[in-house]
Every structure is written in C-alpha cells, then in structure tokens.
Coordinates of C-alpha atoms in Angstrom, one line a residue:
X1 CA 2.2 26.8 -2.4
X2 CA -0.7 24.6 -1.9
X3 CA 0.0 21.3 -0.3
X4 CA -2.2 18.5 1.3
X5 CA -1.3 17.1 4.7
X6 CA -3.2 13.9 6.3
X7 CA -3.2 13.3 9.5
X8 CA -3.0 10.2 11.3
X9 CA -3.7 11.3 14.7
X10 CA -3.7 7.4 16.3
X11 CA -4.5 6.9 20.1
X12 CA -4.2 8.5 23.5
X13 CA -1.9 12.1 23.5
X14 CA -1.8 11.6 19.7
X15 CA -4.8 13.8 18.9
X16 CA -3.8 16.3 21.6
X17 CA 0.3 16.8 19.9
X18 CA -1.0 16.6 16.5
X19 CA -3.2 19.2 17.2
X20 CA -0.2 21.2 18.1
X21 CA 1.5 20.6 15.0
X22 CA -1.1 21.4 13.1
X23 CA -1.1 25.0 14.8
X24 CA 2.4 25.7 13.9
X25 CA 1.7 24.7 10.6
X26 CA -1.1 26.9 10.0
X27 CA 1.0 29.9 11.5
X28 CA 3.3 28.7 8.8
X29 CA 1.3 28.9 6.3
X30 CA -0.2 32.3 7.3
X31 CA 3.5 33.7 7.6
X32 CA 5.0 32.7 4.4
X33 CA 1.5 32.7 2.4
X34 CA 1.0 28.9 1.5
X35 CA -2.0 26.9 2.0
X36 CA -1.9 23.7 4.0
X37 CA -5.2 21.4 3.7
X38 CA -5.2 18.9 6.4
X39 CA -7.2 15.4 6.1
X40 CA -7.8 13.5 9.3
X41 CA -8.6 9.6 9.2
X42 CA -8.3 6.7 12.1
X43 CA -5.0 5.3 12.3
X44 CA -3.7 2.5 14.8
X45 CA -6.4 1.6 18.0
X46 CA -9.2 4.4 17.0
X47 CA -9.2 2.8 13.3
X48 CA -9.2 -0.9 14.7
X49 CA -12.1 0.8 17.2
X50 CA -13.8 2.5 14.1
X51 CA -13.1 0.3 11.0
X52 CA -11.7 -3.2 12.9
X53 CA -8.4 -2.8 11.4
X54 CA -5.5 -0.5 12.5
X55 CA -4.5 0.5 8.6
X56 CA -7.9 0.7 6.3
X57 CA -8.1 1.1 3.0
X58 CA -9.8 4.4 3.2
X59 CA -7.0 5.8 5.5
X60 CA -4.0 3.5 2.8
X61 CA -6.0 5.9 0.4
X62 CA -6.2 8.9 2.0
X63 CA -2.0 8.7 2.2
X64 CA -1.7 8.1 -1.2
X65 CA -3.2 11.2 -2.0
X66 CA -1.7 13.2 0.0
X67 CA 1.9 15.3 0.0
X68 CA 3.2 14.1 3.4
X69 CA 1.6 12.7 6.7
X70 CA 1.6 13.7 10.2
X71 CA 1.2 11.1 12.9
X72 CA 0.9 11.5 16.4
X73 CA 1.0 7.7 18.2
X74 CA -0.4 4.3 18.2
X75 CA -1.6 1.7 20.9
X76 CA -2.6 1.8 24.4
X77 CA -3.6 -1.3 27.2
X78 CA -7.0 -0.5 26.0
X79 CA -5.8 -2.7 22.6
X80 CA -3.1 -5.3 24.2
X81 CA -5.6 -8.0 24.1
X82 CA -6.2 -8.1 20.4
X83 CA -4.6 -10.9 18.2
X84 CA -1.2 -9.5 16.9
X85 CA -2.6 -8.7 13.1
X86 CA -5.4 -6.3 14.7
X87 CA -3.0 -4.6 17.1
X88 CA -1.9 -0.8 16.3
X89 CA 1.2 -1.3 16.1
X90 CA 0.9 -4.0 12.8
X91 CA -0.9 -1.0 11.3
X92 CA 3.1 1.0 11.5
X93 CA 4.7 -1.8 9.6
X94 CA 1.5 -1.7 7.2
X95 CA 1.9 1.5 6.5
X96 CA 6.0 1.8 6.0
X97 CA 5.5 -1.2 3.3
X98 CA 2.6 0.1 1.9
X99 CA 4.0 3.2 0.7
X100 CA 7.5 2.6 0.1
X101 CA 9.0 4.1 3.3
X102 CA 12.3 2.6 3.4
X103 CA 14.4 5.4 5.6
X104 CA 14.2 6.7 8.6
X105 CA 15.9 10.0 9.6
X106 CA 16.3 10.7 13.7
X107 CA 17.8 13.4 14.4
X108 CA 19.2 13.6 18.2
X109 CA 20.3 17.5 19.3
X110 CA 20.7 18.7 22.9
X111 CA 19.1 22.3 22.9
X112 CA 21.2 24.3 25.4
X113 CA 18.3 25.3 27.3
X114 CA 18.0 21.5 28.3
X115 CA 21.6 21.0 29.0
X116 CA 20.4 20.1 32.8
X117 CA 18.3 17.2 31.8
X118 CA 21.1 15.2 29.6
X119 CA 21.7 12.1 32.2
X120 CA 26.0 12.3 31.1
X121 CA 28.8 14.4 32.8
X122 CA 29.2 18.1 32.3
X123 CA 32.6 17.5 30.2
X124 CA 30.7 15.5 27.6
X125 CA 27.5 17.6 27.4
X126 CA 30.3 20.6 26.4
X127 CA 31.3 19.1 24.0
X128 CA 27.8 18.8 22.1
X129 CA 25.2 16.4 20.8
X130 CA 24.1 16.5 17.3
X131 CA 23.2 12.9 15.6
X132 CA 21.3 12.1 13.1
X133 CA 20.5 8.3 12.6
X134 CA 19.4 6.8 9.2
X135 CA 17.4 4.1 10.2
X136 CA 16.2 1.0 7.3
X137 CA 13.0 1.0 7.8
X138 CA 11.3 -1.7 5.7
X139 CA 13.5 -4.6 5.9
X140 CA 15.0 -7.4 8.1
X141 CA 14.0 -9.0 11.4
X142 CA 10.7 -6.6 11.9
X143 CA 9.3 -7.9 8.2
X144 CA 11.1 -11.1 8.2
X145 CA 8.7 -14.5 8.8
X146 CA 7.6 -14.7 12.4
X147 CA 6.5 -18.2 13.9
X148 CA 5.8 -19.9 17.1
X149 CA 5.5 -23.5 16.6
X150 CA 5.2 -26.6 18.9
X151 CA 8.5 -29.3 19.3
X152 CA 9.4 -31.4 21.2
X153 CA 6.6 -30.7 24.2
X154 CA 7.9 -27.1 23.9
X155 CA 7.1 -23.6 22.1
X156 CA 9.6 -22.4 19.9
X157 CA 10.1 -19.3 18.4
X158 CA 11.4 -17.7 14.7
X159 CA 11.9 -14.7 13.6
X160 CA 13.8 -14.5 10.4
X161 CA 16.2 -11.3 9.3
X162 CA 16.6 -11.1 5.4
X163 CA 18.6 -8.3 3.7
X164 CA 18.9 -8.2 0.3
X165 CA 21.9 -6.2 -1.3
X166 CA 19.6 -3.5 -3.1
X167 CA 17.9 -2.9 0.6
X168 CA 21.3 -2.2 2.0
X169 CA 22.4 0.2 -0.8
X170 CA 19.5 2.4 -0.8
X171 CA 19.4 3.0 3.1
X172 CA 23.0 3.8 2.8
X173 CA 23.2 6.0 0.1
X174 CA 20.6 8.0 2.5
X175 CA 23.4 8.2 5.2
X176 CA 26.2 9.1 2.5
X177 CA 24.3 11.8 1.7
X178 CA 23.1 13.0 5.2
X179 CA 26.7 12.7 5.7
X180 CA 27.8 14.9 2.9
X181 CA 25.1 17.8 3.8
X182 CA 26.4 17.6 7.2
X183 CA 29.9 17.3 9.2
X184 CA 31.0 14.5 6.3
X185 CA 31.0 11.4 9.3
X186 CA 29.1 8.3 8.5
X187 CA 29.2 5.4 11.1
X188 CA 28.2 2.0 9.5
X189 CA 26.4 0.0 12.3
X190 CA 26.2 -3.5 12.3
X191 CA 26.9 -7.1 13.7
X192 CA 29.3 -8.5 11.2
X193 CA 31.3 -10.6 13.6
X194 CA 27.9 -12.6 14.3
X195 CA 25.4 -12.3 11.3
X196 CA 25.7 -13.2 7.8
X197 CA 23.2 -10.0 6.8
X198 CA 25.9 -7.6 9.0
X199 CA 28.7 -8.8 7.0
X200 CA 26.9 -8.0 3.3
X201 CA 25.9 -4.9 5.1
X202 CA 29.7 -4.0 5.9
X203 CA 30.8 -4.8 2.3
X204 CA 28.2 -2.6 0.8
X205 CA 29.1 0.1 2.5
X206 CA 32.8 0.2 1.4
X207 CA 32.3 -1.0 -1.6
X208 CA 29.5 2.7 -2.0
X209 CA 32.2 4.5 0.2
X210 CA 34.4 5.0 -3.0
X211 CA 31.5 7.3 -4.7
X212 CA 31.4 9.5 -1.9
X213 CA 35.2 10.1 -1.0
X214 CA 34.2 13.8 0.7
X215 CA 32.8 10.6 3.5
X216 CA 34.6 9.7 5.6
X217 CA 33.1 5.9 6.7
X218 CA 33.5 4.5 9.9
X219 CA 32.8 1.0 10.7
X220 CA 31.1 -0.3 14.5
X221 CA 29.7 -3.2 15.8
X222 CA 26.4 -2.3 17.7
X223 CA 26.9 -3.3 21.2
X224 CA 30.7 -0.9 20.3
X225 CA 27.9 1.8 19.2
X226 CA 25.6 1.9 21.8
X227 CA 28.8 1.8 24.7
X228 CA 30.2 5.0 22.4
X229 CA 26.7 6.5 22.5
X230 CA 27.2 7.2 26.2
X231 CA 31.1 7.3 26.7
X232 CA 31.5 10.2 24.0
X233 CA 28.4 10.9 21.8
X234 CA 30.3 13.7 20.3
X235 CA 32.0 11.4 18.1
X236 CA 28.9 10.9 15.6
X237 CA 27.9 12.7 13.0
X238 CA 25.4 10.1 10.9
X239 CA 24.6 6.6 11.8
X240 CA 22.9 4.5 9.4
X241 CA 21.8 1.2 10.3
X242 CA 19.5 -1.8 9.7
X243 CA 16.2 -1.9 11.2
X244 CA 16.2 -3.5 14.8
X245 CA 19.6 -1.7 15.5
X246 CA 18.1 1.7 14.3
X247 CA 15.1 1.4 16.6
X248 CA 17.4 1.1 19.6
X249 CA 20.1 3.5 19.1
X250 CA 17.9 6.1 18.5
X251 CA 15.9 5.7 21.7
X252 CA 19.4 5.5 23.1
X253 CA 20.6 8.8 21.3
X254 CA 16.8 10.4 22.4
X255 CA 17.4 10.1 26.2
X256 CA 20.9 11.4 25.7
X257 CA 19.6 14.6 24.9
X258 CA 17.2 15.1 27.8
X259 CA 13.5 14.1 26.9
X260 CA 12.0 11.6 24.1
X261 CA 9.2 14.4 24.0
X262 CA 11.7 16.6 22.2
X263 CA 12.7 14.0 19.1
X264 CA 10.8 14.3 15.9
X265 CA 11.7 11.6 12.8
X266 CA 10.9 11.0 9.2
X267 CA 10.4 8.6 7.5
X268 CA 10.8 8.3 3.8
X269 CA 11.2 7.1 0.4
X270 CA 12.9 8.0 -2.9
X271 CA 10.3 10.9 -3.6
X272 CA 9.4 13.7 -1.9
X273 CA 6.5 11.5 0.3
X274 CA 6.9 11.5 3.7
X275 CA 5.3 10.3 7.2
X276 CA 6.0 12.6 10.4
X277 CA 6.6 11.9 13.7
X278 CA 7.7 12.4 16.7
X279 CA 9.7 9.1 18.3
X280 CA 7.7 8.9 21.6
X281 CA 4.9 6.7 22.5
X282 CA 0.8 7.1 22.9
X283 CA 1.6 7.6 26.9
X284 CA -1.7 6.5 27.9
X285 CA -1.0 7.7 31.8
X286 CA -1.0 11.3 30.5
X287 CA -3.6 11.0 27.8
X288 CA -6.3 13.9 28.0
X289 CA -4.7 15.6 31.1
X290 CA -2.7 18.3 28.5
X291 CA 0.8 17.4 29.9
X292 CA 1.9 15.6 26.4
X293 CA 4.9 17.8 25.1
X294 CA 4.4 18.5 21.3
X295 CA 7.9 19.5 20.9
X296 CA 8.5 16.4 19.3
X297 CA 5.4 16.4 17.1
X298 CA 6.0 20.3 16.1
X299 CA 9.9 19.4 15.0
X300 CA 8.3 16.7 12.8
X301 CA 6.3 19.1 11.2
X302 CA 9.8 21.3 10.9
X303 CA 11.1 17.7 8.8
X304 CA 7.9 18.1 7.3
X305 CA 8.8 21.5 6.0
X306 CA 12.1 21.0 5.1
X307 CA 12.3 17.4 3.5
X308 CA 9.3 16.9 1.7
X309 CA 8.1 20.7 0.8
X310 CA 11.8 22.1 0.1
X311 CA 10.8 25.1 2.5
X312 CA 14.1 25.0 4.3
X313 CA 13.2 28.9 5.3
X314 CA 10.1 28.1 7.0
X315 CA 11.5 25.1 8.5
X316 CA 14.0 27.2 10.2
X317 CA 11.2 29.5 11.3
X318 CA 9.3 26.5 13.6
X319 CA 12.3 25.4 14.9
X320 CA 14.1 28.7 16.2
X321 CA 10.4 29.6 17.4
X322 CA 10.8 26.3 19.5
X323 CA 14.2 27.6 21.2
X324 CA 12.8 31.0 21.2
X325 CA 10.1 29.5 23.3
X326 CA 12.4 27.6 25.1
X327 CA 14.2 30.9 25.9
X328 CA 11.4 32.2 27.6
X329 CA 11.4 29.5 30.1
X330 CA 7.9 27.8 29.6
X331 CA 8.3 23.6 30.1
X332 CA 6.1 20.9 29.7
X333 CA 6.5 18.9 32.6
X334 CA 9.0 16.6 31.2
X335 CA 11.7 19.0 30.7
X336 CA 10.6 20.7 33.7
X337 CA 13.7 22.3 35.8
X338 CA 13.7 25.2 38.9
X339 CA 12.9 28.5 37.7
X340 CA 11.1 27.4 35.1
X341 CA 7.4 28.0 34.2
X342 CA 5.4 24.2 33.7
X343 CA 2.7 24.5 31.2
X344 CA 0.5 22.3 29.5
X345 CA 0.6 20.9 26.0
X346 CA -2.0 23.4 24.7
X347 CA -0.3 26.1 25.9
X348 CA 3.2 25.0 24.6
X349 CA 1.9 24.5 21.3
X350 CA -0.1 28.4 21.3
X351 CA 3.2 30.0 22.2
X352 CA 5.4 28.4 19.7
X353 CA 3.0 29.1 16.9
X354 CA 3.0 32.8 18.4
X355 CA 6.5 33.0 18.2
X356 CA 6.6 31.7 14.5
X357 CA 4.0 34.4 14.1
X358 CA 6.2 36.7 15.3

C-alpha cells in the first residue's frame, strides 16, 4: 500500500520527535511491505519565520493532498511577541477548520513499566488507567468571536461560545462509537447547570443515546469530571466533550499516567484524513539537546496506522515495540526512574524502530 504522509514538523523539539516517527514508520513500511512518501513543509513559528504566516497556502495545499499528517509542535518565546493572527498557535485553529477536523481522540493509558511515575496512590493505579477522550475540536469558545474593547475607562473582554445542534451530534456520535469498540462507557461532559450550550449538549446526547443502547451514557458536570479524574480514574471508559473542556481534561488525564511525552492524539474528520500528534508542547528548554521523548510522537504515528490506513496489524506492531522497548529499561529523561538506562531522543526512537524490525 502506497500512502502519502506530510509533515508538519513546527518549532523547537518538533523536528527532532518527528524525525523519530518518521523512523518507525519507515520500519513499518519495510516490515509489512508498504511505501510511505513523506512531504515536509513549515508549519507554526518556522513558516511565520519562512513564509510570514504560521499556515500558508503551500503548506493548506500540501495537506490536502496528502493521506494523513504528522505534526510535531508549535511556538516558542522566540514568537510571543507577534500580533495574535501571526502567532503559531493561530496556524492550529487554521488548520483544524481548514480541513474539516472536527474530533479529537486522546487516548490516556498507564504502561506498567511507568506505574512509578503516576502522581495517585498505589490502590488506584491497580486498578488501571485506560481513557480515551473525544474532544470537539472545531467549535465553541476557541472559534467563537474574540474582542477586547474600551468602556467605561476600562478594557473589557469577549469571547463568545456557540454550539450549534449538528456540531454536537457529530462529536458525539464519535464517542458512541469509541464507546461501542471499547468497554461500552461514555461520559457526557459538560456545564449544563451554568451554560445554555451545556444544556443542548446534554439533550443531544440522550436524545442519540437511544440509537446506541449497547452504551451505556453517563452524564458529569466538568468541575464533577476533573475531581473524578483523580479520586478514581478507573471509572472512565470514553469522555466526549466540547472543546475548552476537552483541552483540559485531557492534560489532566495525560499527567495521570506519568509523562505528557508519552500521549499521542488524532484529530479527525468524517473521512479517513487525519493530523497526528502527540499532546505535548515545542519545550523550547530542551530543544536541540536530544532529551525530547518521541514516545508521544511515535504512538501518533501508531493512530496514524490504525485510524486513517486501516492497518490495525502494524499499528499494533509500533506500539508493542514501544513496551517492548520499555521492557528493556531504556528512559528518556522524563520517565526516568532508578535502575533505569536515560537515553536521548535519537536513541529512543533507533531502538523502537529496531524492535518493530524485529
């Protein structure tokens, strides 16, 4: 199978874990007998750096043509001063509307290996970690109207959250069925004591619950979610949620489960098409040192694999070469532990592609 992969490699430790991915995909493709051609153009801070905006057209382009997209992270201090339509991180939102990506899948799973680094008690940990949060991606308070106007001798600020009922729909039928291929648990996040768009929200999702009866739906408020997130995380099997709640949960559910570095994403539309990730930032501290973990980056490739190329068999080959690895005892210094051996990000990324190899 022949696909085409762009890659939006962005700023800081983005070109050094895309590189990484990359690898493991290539050992992938030598393994199974595909061929992967990669396409790299500037995204976020090197595009507004090369082209003066953080999404060009010829990068828009180069998306469009492709099967999926691997990204490796925007923005950096270098950027911060830029007006807010030139910074890197406009060119995310940019990109999610321009092509349609609407959901975003997070999954959050403790690897036993890293049972030491989740921050909870030993009698939670036991009991296991394995979420998966829908997030809407293309919708309410981050695409809403933003203004800061003068009144009254003072600033004020808007920023407006719209939902429409055809929004809501589609990013839950995405958690129905991630429910239904999973444990059959779907938690319904919202804010429907407070906001007008929660409460729609909560109707639409009992009024879809009756077409998926193998679901069982669960309703939660968010600050309720994110208390449960730490008190029994065991208790979740899906969460789908709007936009601004998504983006915080599943930072919450990330750090649960030992390291950020370790948490790939996807996001998506009704198509095959999707972009890869992994959740983390550009970490410009770290940048060119080769202590970036690619974990995160190389799972997002494993999404890559499985969601948008139906290779479910060489999707599990990436990600049992990661525990495999993981076996062996070799750390990136954020998952670093005693006993261990700490390499860098090059050499994390060369011995899971060896292992898929293998």
């Amino acid at each position: 199978m022949n696909k085409r992969i762009t890659v939006l490699s962005g700023d800081c430790i983005g070109p050094e874990i895309t590189a990484q991915g990359i690898l493991a995909l290539e050992a992938v493709a030598k393994v199974f007998g595909h061929r992967f051609d990669f396409c790299e153009v500037p995204f976020g801070g090197a595009a507004v750096d090369a082209c003066g905006v953080p999404f060009p057209d010829e990068t828009r382009r180069a998306c469009e043509e492709a099967d999926a997209v691997l990204l490796g992270s925007v923005g950096g201090p270098k950027w911060d001063g830029l007006p807010k339509e030139l910074r890197p991180e406009k060119g995310l939102l940019q990109m999610r509307s321009a092509l349609g990506l609407f959901g975003n899948l997070r999954p959050a799973k403790l690897h036993p290996q890293l049972a030491f680094a989740c921050p909870l008690r030993p009698e939670i940990v036991e009991k296991g970690i394995d979420i998966m949060t829908v997030r809407e991606l293309t919708g309410g308070i981050y695409f809403g109207a933003h203004e800061t106007r003068q009144q009254d001798g003072q600033r004020i600020a808007t920023d407006l959250m719209i939902y429409s009922e055809g929004e809501i729909d589609r990013i839950l039928r995405v958690g129905f069925e991630a429910a239904r291929k999973r444990r059959g648990r779907l938690t319904s996040v919202e804010k429907s004591n407070v906001l007008d768009c929660s409460r729609l929200w909560r109707e639409r999702a009992h009024a879809l619950s009756t077409e998926y009866p193998d679901v069982e739906l669960i309703d939660m408020l968010v600050d309720n979610a994110a208390m449960q997130l730490v008190r029994d995380p065991s208790q979740f099997d899906v969460i789908v949620t709007e936009n601004m709640f998504g983006d915080i949960l599943s930072d919450e559910s990330s750090m649960i489960v030992g390291s950020i570095g370790m948490m790939p994403s996807a996001s998506l539309r009704n198509d095959s098409f999707g972009v890869y990730e992994p959740i983390h930032g550009s970490a410009p501290d770290i940048a060119g040192k080769d202590l970036a973990n690619p974990i995160g980056t190389i799972l997002s490739a494993a999404m890559m694999l499985r969601y948008s190329f139906s290779m479910a068999q060489e999707a599990d080959a990436v990600e049992r070469a990661v525990s495999e690895v993981l076996d062996t005892g070799l750390r990136t210094a954020d998952i670093m532990s005693g006993g261990m051996k700490q390499v860098g990000c090059r050499e994390m990324g060369r011995a899971i592609a060896a292992a898929i190899r293998a």
